[in-house]
Amino acid sequence: MKHSIEFKLFAPRNQAVALIGSFSDWESIPMEQSQQGYFQTLVDLDDGVYQYKFRVQSQDGSEEPHKWVEINDPYSTEIDVATSNSVLRIKDGQKIVDDYVWQYDHVPLPPDHELVIYELFISDFAGDSEQPEQSGQYHHTIAKLDYLKELGINAIELMPVNEAPGDYDWGYTPSYLLAPKLRFGTTNELKQLIDQCHARGIRVILDQLYNHSSDASPLLQIDRDYWYYHDRHHPDANPSDYWGPEFNYEYQDDRLGIRPAWKLMTDVVQFWIQNYHIDGIRYDALKELANDDFLHHVTGIAKQTADGKPFFNIGEHIPETPKIVSPNGPMDSCWHDSFYHFLVAHLTNQTFDLEQLKSVLEASRQEIPEGVTKVVNYLSNHDHNCLLAELGKYGIFGQAAFQRVKLGVAVLMTAPGVPLIWMGEEFGMCTDSRPNQPSKLDWSLLQQPLNRDLFEYYQRLIALRIQNSALQTSNIQFLHEDLSNQVFVYDRWHNAGARVVVVTNWSEQCLENYCVPHIPDNGMWCEWITKGQIASRERQLTINLMPYEAQILVWQSDLP
């Protein structure tokens, strides 16, 4: 039975548009323009799968005005890579993305302040071990979810999954804002991945690009200057900070009373939340986007569309800026890049500056508002080399390198803020950041003693971060600063009584019978890693500190 299916293309300043598709033997079907700027037509179609394009008299700014071009639908939810056509699916007379049935929407998910985020790239995270050159797919990641649960992860951040140019690309220059990359699998499989995460109490945050697109975006061929800046948004900026045509959030269509880029991204955000049930967005390149009014709008739309479910809006603004997470700012949180740089500098012997360390542990010293979710801290991410690779540049390898990584992990997991782990760093994967070539995780490293030990260290500290309420506040005080021995001690607490004291040794010397003063309470403490019991009396305790070691003391009870 045929049903009337509407096709439409928003092109308010174009003179003519036609529809072509497999249902018309690729012959043109005329489209009529409405007062609202849409070219529309109805086609009688049976249920099934079809391919189509639009023929548009382009406003791309070229020397040949109003030339006819064939484009895909910018609102395509699927692109057939083999034919480079938009894909339309019809079931029961309705357009659908797919027929996936969600199973685990009822499972409670952790709130923002409890999150430990794991950033991963589908292509490199997992895959067929017998074909390492082949891209990983959604189903490979699903097979690793129990591993992530064992590690203690309760949120994953997927690097961009949108269709983008190139056989191997991180996805930071998307061509289609609603279409997932077919190389990773079907839309059904992406939904299954998210659903299976939810089944395990794992939230899914999606990395999204609203600053720019690739040159292959059909919007450019429809009417470049309607959605994009004609020239570079920031002409005086470093050329390396330009990644493609930049969306213009300042332009307003006075006739229709809309801001075209705002309208587009509102639709994009609503689509991903409604159709893929995501639990947060990381907004890339906000320094370059530079429009807080738009960000207020789009993050508000995201919260509204999530309809009461936890939703985390994270901004990437490098370097970080307090204004985006201020009480009147648009974001819940921001990537804390200075945390990475200062920790790496200390762990590689470049400096020992307690004021630097204190500034990233207590971000209010950087004028970032107080709040445990205001910053996302990390020791590496897709933009930075892993810590072991950085240590290797300074001739630090083997046991010594792993020990320093553990110190970094201890600070990461006990610092105010939301910790983020880059895939593989938890078991000592050691590669440089390589955005345009495969860099598969070497899962066999988990069989090596140092690597397995590091995994278990991460595991124990993630458990502490999630279980201990002292680490889910912004409360921190600095108890002891010993510049000569490079010992630094800080205290985290919750008003209900939970308390964690972190003793860190940033030197290469072993400190025996080291007296730690200013302990906040007399009583029994448990060193979290070794499970050793330590008593504090007269508000001090004595411990042995190995080089580049952190001891994490968890309050147990008053002295008998």
XYZ file of C-alpha atoms in Angstrom:
560
model
C 0.000 0.000 0.000
C 1.403 3.343 -1.025
C 1.522 6.345 1.287
C 2.131 10.013 0.529
C 5.626 10.781 1.797
C 6.771 14.372 2.104
C 10.196 15.453 0.923
C 11.370 18.918 1.851
C 14.502 21.029 1.682
C 14.986 24.294 3.534
C 16.469 26.674 0.955
C 14.745 30.042 1.384
C 17.013 32.042 -0.940
C 17.258 29.517 -3.774
C 15.299 29.843 -6.999
C 14.509 26.203 -7.739
C 14.852 22.696 -6.294
C 13.901 19.278 -7.687
C 13.841 15.806 -6.142
C 15.496 12.799 -7.765
C 15.583 9.254 -6.432
C 15.424 5.530 -6.953
C 11.618 5.811 -6.813
C 11.600 8.066 -9.932
C 14.336 6.306 -11.894
C 16.392 9.382 -10.982
C 14.153 11.646 -13.048
C 13.447 15.100 -11.607
C 10.305 15.717 -9.582
C 9.497 19.456 -9.283
C 9.220 20.969 -5.796
C 7.221 24.015 -4.713
C 8.548 26.632 -2.292
C 6.482 27.634 0.748
C 6.426 31.010 2.460
C 8.539 29.449 5.235
C 11.414 28.762 2.848
C 10.895 25.013 2.303
C 10.795 23.367 -1.106
C 8.287 20.519 -0.768
C 6.687 17.692 -2.691
C 4.721 14.523 -1.956
C 5.606 11.139 -3.444
C 3.469 8.000 -3.150
C 5.719 5.219 -1.847
C 5.385 1.705 -0.462
C 7.181 0.724 2.719
C 10.825 0.082 1.946
C 14.274 1.596 1.574
C 14.961 4.270 -1.031
C 17.824 6.505 -2.117
C 17.471 10.120 -3.176
C 19.107 13.488 -3.763
C 18.036 17.043 -4.456
C 18.886 19.080 -7.550
C 19.384 22.671 -6.462
C 20.100 25.951 -8.183
C 23.080 26.689 -6.002
C 23.942 29.840 -4.071
C 27.446 28.649 -3.251
C 29.121 31.956 -4.086
C 30.909 30.587 -7.144
C 31.463 32.443 -10.381
C 28.528 30.549 -11.907
C 25.438 31.772 -10.005
C 22.345 29.571 -9.829
C 24.070 26.590 -11.428
C 22.318 23.265 -10.962
C 24.033 20.875 -8.533
C 23.052 17.523 -7.062
C 23.282 17.316 -3.282
C 22.333 14.994 -0.493
C 19.748 16.022 2.043
C 21.554 17.962 4.812
C 19.049 16.330 7.174
C 19.955 12.819 5.979
C 19.897 10.298 8.802
C 21.851 7.779 6.726
C 24.282 8.041 3.812
C 25.026 5.098 1.536
C 28.774 5.471 1.174
C 28.943 3.207 -1.879
C 26.521 5.357 -3.908
C 26.937 8.671 -2.041
C 23.165 9.019 -1.790
C 20.796 9.876 1.037
C 18.867 6.885 2.363
C 15.170 6.975 3.279
C 13.434 4.213 5.215
C 9.643 3.940 5.352
C 7.696 1.650 7.666
C 3.919 1.684 8.145
C 3.766 4.750 5.953
C 6.151 6.765 8.140
C 9.744 7.879 7.746
C 11.974 6.107 10.249
C 15.655 6.088 11.102
C 15.454 2.344 11.827
C 13.226 -0.062 13.734
C 15.285 -0.348 16.934
C 13.262 -0.952 20.121
C 14.863 0.482 23.265
C 15.134 -1.967 26.166
C 16.832 -0.167 29.063
C 15.454 3.360 29.309
C 14.166 2.491 32.784
C 17.631 1.841 34.270
C 18.739 4.641 36.654
C 21.889 6.432 35.508
C 24.505 8.142 37.702
C 24.306 11.904 38.320
C 26.940 14.243 36.935
C 28.915 14.532 40.182
C 29.543 10.758 40.295
C 30.833 10.404 36.742
C 34.116 8.841 35.694
C 34.275 9.353 31.924
C 36.084 7.114 29.431
C 36.825 8.769 26.079
C 37.041 6.392 23.130
C 37.246 6.341 19.357
C 35.142 3.545 17.875
C 37.634 2.769 15.108
C 40.607 2.184 17.441
C 39.041 1.035 20.701
C 38.247 -2.532 19.696
C 37.966 -4.718 16.625
C 38.939 -7.930 14.939
C 42.355 -8.886 16.324
C 43.065 -10.858 13.149
C 42.476 -7.748 11.002
C 44.061 -4.899 12.970
C 44.028 -2.607 9.942
C 40.224 -2.758 9.793
C 38.138 -0.156 11.609
C 36.503 -1.164 14.850
C 32.724 -1.067 14.848
C 29.912 -0.484 17.306
C 29.471 -4.196 17.954
C 33.147 -4.502 18.891
C 32.676 -1.783 21.510
C 29.559 -3.528 22.819
C 31.692 -6.633 23.375
C 34.033 -4.545 25.583
C 31.364 -2.935 27.771
C 31.749 -5.537 30.514
C 35.455 -4.685 30.590
C 34.575 -1.005 31.115
C 32.118 -1.987 33.831
C 34.836 -4.066 35.516
C 37.142 -1.045 35.379
C 34.435 0.984 37.109
C 33.523 3.361 34.290
C 30.033 4.889 34.472
C 30.155 7.190 31.424
C 31.704 6.957 27.981
C 32.430 9.867 25.680
C 32.279 8.848 22.042
C 34.456 10.823 19.679
C 32.401 12.070 16.711
C 30.341 9.413 14.968
C 28.996 11.641 12.168
C 29.693 10.959 8.520
C 32.891 12.799 7.601
C 35.307 12.695 4.649
C 38.098 10.164 4.445
C 38.536 6.462 5.071
C 40.160 7.131 8.434
C 39.304 10.323 10.247
C 38.539 11.268 13.827
C 35.347 12.933 12.634
C 36.037 16.519 13.659
C 35.034 17.866 10.224
C 31.518 16.413 9.804
C 29.665 16.494 6.512
C 26.275 15.320 7.801
C 25.110 16.341 11.250
C 22.379 13.698 11.624
C 23.936 10.705 9.856
C 26.222 8.344 11.813
C 29.301 7.041 10.033
C 28.385 3.815 8.247
C 31.968 2.541 8.584
C 31.271 2.026 12.298
C 28.039 0.103 11.713
C 24.332 0.677 11.272
C 22.110 3.100 13.155
C 20.565 0.053 14.833
C 23.981 -0.981 16.114
C 24.770 2.504 17.426
C 21.478 2.502 19.313
C 22.221 -0.972 20.633
C 25.590 0.284 21.898
C 23.936 3.154 23.766
C 21.179 0.884 25.079
C 23.694 -1.690 26.313
C 25.621 1.089 28.053
C 22.427 2.108 29.815
C 21.784 -1.504 30.798
C 25.073 -1.357 32.738
C 24.411 2.058 34.275
C 26.837 3.757 31.878
C 25.924 7.150 30.464
C 26.808 8.095 26.879
C 28.203 11.524 26.016
C 28.590 12.426 22.357
C 31.320 14.666 20.964
C 29.607 17.152 18.639
C 30.873 19.799 16.197
C 28.854 23.014 15.967
C 31.686 25.385 15.069
C 32.406 24.141 11.563
C 31.814 21.433 8.990
C 33.758 19.818 6.191
C 33.829 21.293 2.706
C 31.591 18.391 1.666
C 28.556 19.621 3.605
C 25.564 20.062 1.257
C 24.683 23.286 3.088
C 27.630 24.934 1.355
C 26.215 24.090 -2.065
C 22.699 25.184 -1.181
C 23.589 28.658 0.066
C 26.965 29.088 1.732
C 26.395 32.565 3.134
C 23.053 31.613 4.682
C 24.578 29.218 7.227
C 28.289 30.081 7.218
C 30.603 33.033 7.459
C 31.652 34.032 3.973
C 35.270 34.297 5.102
C 37.016 33.085 8.233
C 35.248 33.948 11.478
C 38.570 34.917 13.091
C 40.821 36.114 10.255
C 43.698 36.977 12.592
C 43.694 33.629 14.409
C 46.323 30.947 13.973
C 45.628 29.107 10.684
C 45.964 25.807 12.556
C 42.780 26.728 14.454
C 40.724 26.742 11.258
C 39.251 23.327 10.449
C 36.629 24.123 7.830
C 33.753 26.463 6.930
C 32.470 28.054 10.144
C 28.802 28.389 11.062
C 27.566 31.968 11.410
C 25.539 32.325 14.606
C 25.273 36.099 14.174
C 23.359 36.158 10.889
C 19.578 36.577 11.102
C 17.075 36.095 8.292
C 14.834 39.093 8.945
C 12.152 37.940 6.516
C 11.629 34.620 8.280
C 12.603 35.930 11.716
C 15.139 33.161 12.342
C 18.848 32.681 12.803
C 19.569 29.873 10.313
C 22.534 28.323 12.159
C 20.590 28.412 15.449
C 17.631 26.666 13.811
C 19.879 24.008 12.295
C 21.686 23.155 15.517
C 18.469 23.172 17.541
C 17.195 20.464 15.200
C 20.493 18.567 15.468
C 20.544 18.517 19.278
C 16.909 17.480 19.516
C 17.456 14.726 16.956
C 20.353 13.073 18.797
C 18.649 13.166 22.177
C 15.262 11.996 20.900
C 16.525 9.325 18.494
C 19.713 8.105 20.184
C 18.937 8.748 23.877
C 22.335 10.311 24.564
C 23.068 11.629 28.059
C 25.383 14.541 27.330
C 27.259 16.482 24.692
C 30.847 17.659 24.511
C 30.826 20.856 22.474
C 34.043 21.098 20.474
C 35.986 24.285 19.649
C 34.028 26.820 21.697
C 36.841 29.351 21.640
C 36.424 29.463 17.872
C 32.609 29.309 17.955
C 32.578 32.331 20.306
C 28.849 32.889 20.776
C 27.583 32.505 24.335
C 24.019 33.487 23.392
C 23.790 30.549 21.020
C 25.394 28.225 23.576
C 22.863 29.274 26.226
C 20.129 28.496 23.731
C 21.398 25.116 22.578
C 22.322 23.784 26.036
C 18.886 24.840 27.274
C 17.292 22.964 24.376
C 19.367 19.899 25.289
C 18.204 19.921 28.924
C 14.615 20.506 27.870
C 14.688 17.684 25.329
C 16.242 15.290 27.862
C 13.026 15.822 29.831
C 14.332 15.436 33.366
C 16.957 12.759 32.685
C 20.534 13.642 33.674
C 22.198 15.543 30.840
C 25.753 16.892 30.947
C 26.823 19.827 28.746
C 30.640 19.953 28.521
C 32.489 22.707 26.694
C 35.913 22.426 25.094
C 37.424 25.907 25.223
C 41.230 25.811 24.980
C 42.562 27.410 27.083
C 39.723 27.014 29.554
C 37.755 30.137 30.415
C 35.735 30.684 33.610
C 32.867 32.455 31.876
C 31.397 29.380 30.189
C 30.828 27.666 33.568
C 29.991 30.775 35.595
C 26.532 30.980 37.236
C 25.347 32.770 34.092
C 27.454 30.676 31.736
C 26.092 28.193 29.196
C 27.999 25.039 30.188
C 27.795 22.589 33.080
C 31.510 21.863 32.777
C 34.620 22.573 30.723
C 37.692 20.608 29.744
C 40.468 21.560 32.171
C 43.508 21.634 29.908
C 45.784 23.356 32.426
C 45.300 20.339 34.727
C 46.894 18.183 32.027
C 49.761 20.564 31.296
C 50.671 21.226 34.941
C 50.503 17.552 35.952
C 52.652 16.470 33.003
C 55.204 19.193 33.780
C 55.514 17.967 37.371
C 55.620 14.267 36.534
C 58.371 14.784 33.940
C 60.614 16.826 36.292
C 60.124 20.055 34.366
C 59.061 21.936 37.481
C 57.900 21.714 41.065
C 55.548 24.614 41.664
C 52.993 24.108 44.400
C 51.075 27.207 43.374
C 50.526 25.627 39.961
C 49.363 22.372 41.520
C 47.050 24.170 43.916
C 45.573 26.224 41.086
C 44.411 23.145 39.186
C 43.297 21.257 42.288
C 41.295 24.228 43.543
C 40.072 25.662 40.263
C 38.532 28.694 41.963
C 42.132 29.974 42.025
C 41.768 30.134 38.236
C 38.496 32.040 38.727
C 36.513 28.941 37.789
C 33.421 28.810 40.035
C 33.305 26.232 42.802
C 31.511 23.003 42.039
C 32.627 19.424 41.622
C 31.330 19.250 38.030
C 32.704 22.570 36.778
C 35.835 21.017 35.262
C 36.680 17.768 33.494
C 40.232 16.740 34.448
C 42.473 14.381 32.481
C 46.031 13.087 32.139
C 45.580 12.586 28.396
C 42.864 12.669 25.748
C 42.612 12.408 21.979
C 44.449 15.737 21.584
C 47.356 14.829 23.875
C 49.875 12.021 23.975
C 49.430 9.490 26.741
C 51.420 10.135 29.898
C 53.791 7.208 29.320
C 54.716 8.650 25.918
C 55.418 12.036 27.495
C 57.562 10.438 30.193
C 59.505 8.565 27.524
C 60.495 11.870 25.924
C 62.355 12.641 29.155
C 64.068 9.265 29.346
C 61.722 7.863 31.993
C 60.727 4.272 31.239
C 59.723 1.004 32.879
C 58.900 0.793 36.570
C 59.872 4.434 37.168
C 57.467 5.616 34.478
C 54.590 3.477 35.731
C 55.147 4.769 39.272
C 54.821 8.358 38.081
C 51.700 7.502 36.130
C 50.193 6.109 39.339
C 50.927 9.378 41.114
C 49.152 11.231 38.319
C 46.184 8.869 38.530
C 45.950 9.360 42.294
C 45.747 13.124 41.835
C 43.281 12.782 38.944
C 40.900 10.612 40.935
C 41.079 12.653 44.148
C 40.970 16.166 42.651
C 37.721 18.166 42.611
C 36.184 17.809 39.175
C 35.020 15.030 36.883
C 37.859 12.644 35.891
C 38.234 11.577 32.272
C 40.350 8.661 31.038
C 41.589 8.340 27.460
C 41.122 4.831 26.108
C 43.971 2.481 26.909
C 45.782 4.719 29.369
C 44.430 2.576 32.204
C 46.652 -0.325 31.098
C 49.647 1.633 29.851
C 48.927 1.980 26.156
C 51.772 4.177 24.943
C 51.260 5.921 21.598
C 51.416 9.442 20.259
C 48.230 11.253 19.265
C 47.609 10.263 15.618
C 44.395 11.715 14.178
C 44.686 10.459 10.598
C 46.007 6.932 10.920
C 44.971 3.777 12.788
C 46.202 3.417 16.347
C 44.475 0.327 17.679
C 44.591 -0.505 21.366
C 46.922 -3.390 22.156
C 44.773 -5.416 24.529
C 47.554 -7.974 25.009
C 49.305 -5.428 27.255
C 46.883 -6.443 29.996
C 48.851 -9.684 30.271
C 52.054 -7.825 31.207
C 52.687 -7.414 34.977
C 53.294 -3.641 35.005
C 50.327 -2.997 32.750
C 47.976 -5.253 34.696
C 49.094 -3.656 37.943
C 48.306 -0.209 36.520
C 44.846 -1.396 35.443
C 44.138 -2.628 38.969
C 45.400 0.665 40.409
C 42.964 2.573 38.201
C 40.237 0.140 39.179
C 40.722 0.714 42.911
C 40.873 4.492 42.590
C 37.820 4.678 40.353
C 35.939 2.672 42.983
C 37.039 5.155 45.648
C 36.034 8.109 43.477
C 32.542 6.708 42.967
C 31.969 5.311 46.461
C 33.385 8.025 48.726
C 31.231 11.133 49.035
C 34.244 13.236 50.082
C 35.434 13.063 46.468
C 32.047 14.157 45.136
C 32.282 17.654 46.601
C 34.413 20.678 45.781
C 35.808 20.750 49.337
C 39.606 20.816 49.469
C 42.216 22.190 51.830
C 45.989 22.045 51.624
C 47.382 20.573 54.821
C 51.128 20.405 54.317
C 53.698 21.825 51.878
C 57.301 20.621 52.196
C 59.321 22.264 49.439
C 62.648 20.710 50.407
C 61.311 17.148 50.188
C 58.679 17.973 47.545
C 55.849 16.569 49.624
C 52.358 17.954 49.213
C 49.313 16.916 51.262
C 45.675 17.824 50.742
C 42.357 16.935 52.320
C 38.945 16.199 50.787
C 35.811 15.894 52.892
C 32.051 15.693 52.969
C 30.057 17.323 55.721
C 28.388 13.997 56.508
C 31.732 12.705 57.795
C 33.564 11.108 54.873
C 37.186 12.235 54.599
C 40.175 11.480 52.366
C 43.724 12.769 52.905
C 46.142 12.503 49.971
C 49.894 12.480 50.675
C 52.046 12.951 47.559
C 55.805 12.690 47.072
C 57.007 14.480 43.918
C 60.674 13.605 44.376
C 62.979 10.714 43.490
C 63.907 10.108 47.109
C 62.492 7.535 49.503
C 61.232 9.236 52.664
C 61.271 6.888 55.661
C 59.349 7.648 58.851
C 58.023 10.829 57.322
C 55.871 12.826 59.721
C 52.735 14.296 58.149
C 51.387 17.157 60.302
C 48.016 18.929 60.395
C 45.947 15.774 59.965
C 42.334 16.940 60.418
C 41.289 14.224 62.904
C 42.881 11.880 65.380
C 41.854 8.327 64.654
C 42.248 5.383 62.331
C 42.872 5.764 58.640
C 43.017 3.129 55.896
C 45.564 3.496 53.100
C 43.288 2.744 50.165
C 45.714 0.815 47.944
C 47.522 -1.370 50.489
C 44.612 -1.501 52.977
C 47.119 -0.801 55.749
C 45.781 0.776 58.953
C 47.429 3.977 60.197
C 46.667 5.851 63.409
C 46.932 9.626 63.703
C 47.674 11.109 67.114
C 48.149 14.721 68.042
C 46.947 15.433 64.501
C 49.945 13.841 62.846
C 50.961 10.462 61.485
C 54.146 8.781 60.314
C 54.511 6.903 57.023
C 57.141 5.704 54.555
C 56.894 7.369 51.139
C 58.427 5.863 48.024
C 59.618 8.099 45.152
C 56.713 9.591 43.202
C 54.192 7.853 45.422
C 50.757 8.904 46.572
C 49.223 7.449 49.704
C 45.482 7.868 49.966
C 44.219 7.811 53.530
C 40.529 7.170 54.040
C 39.002 8.061 57.405
C 37.784 5.032 59.350
C 36.996 5.878 62.967
C 37.995 7.664 66.137
C 40.686 6.093 68.272
C 39.321 3.556 70.777
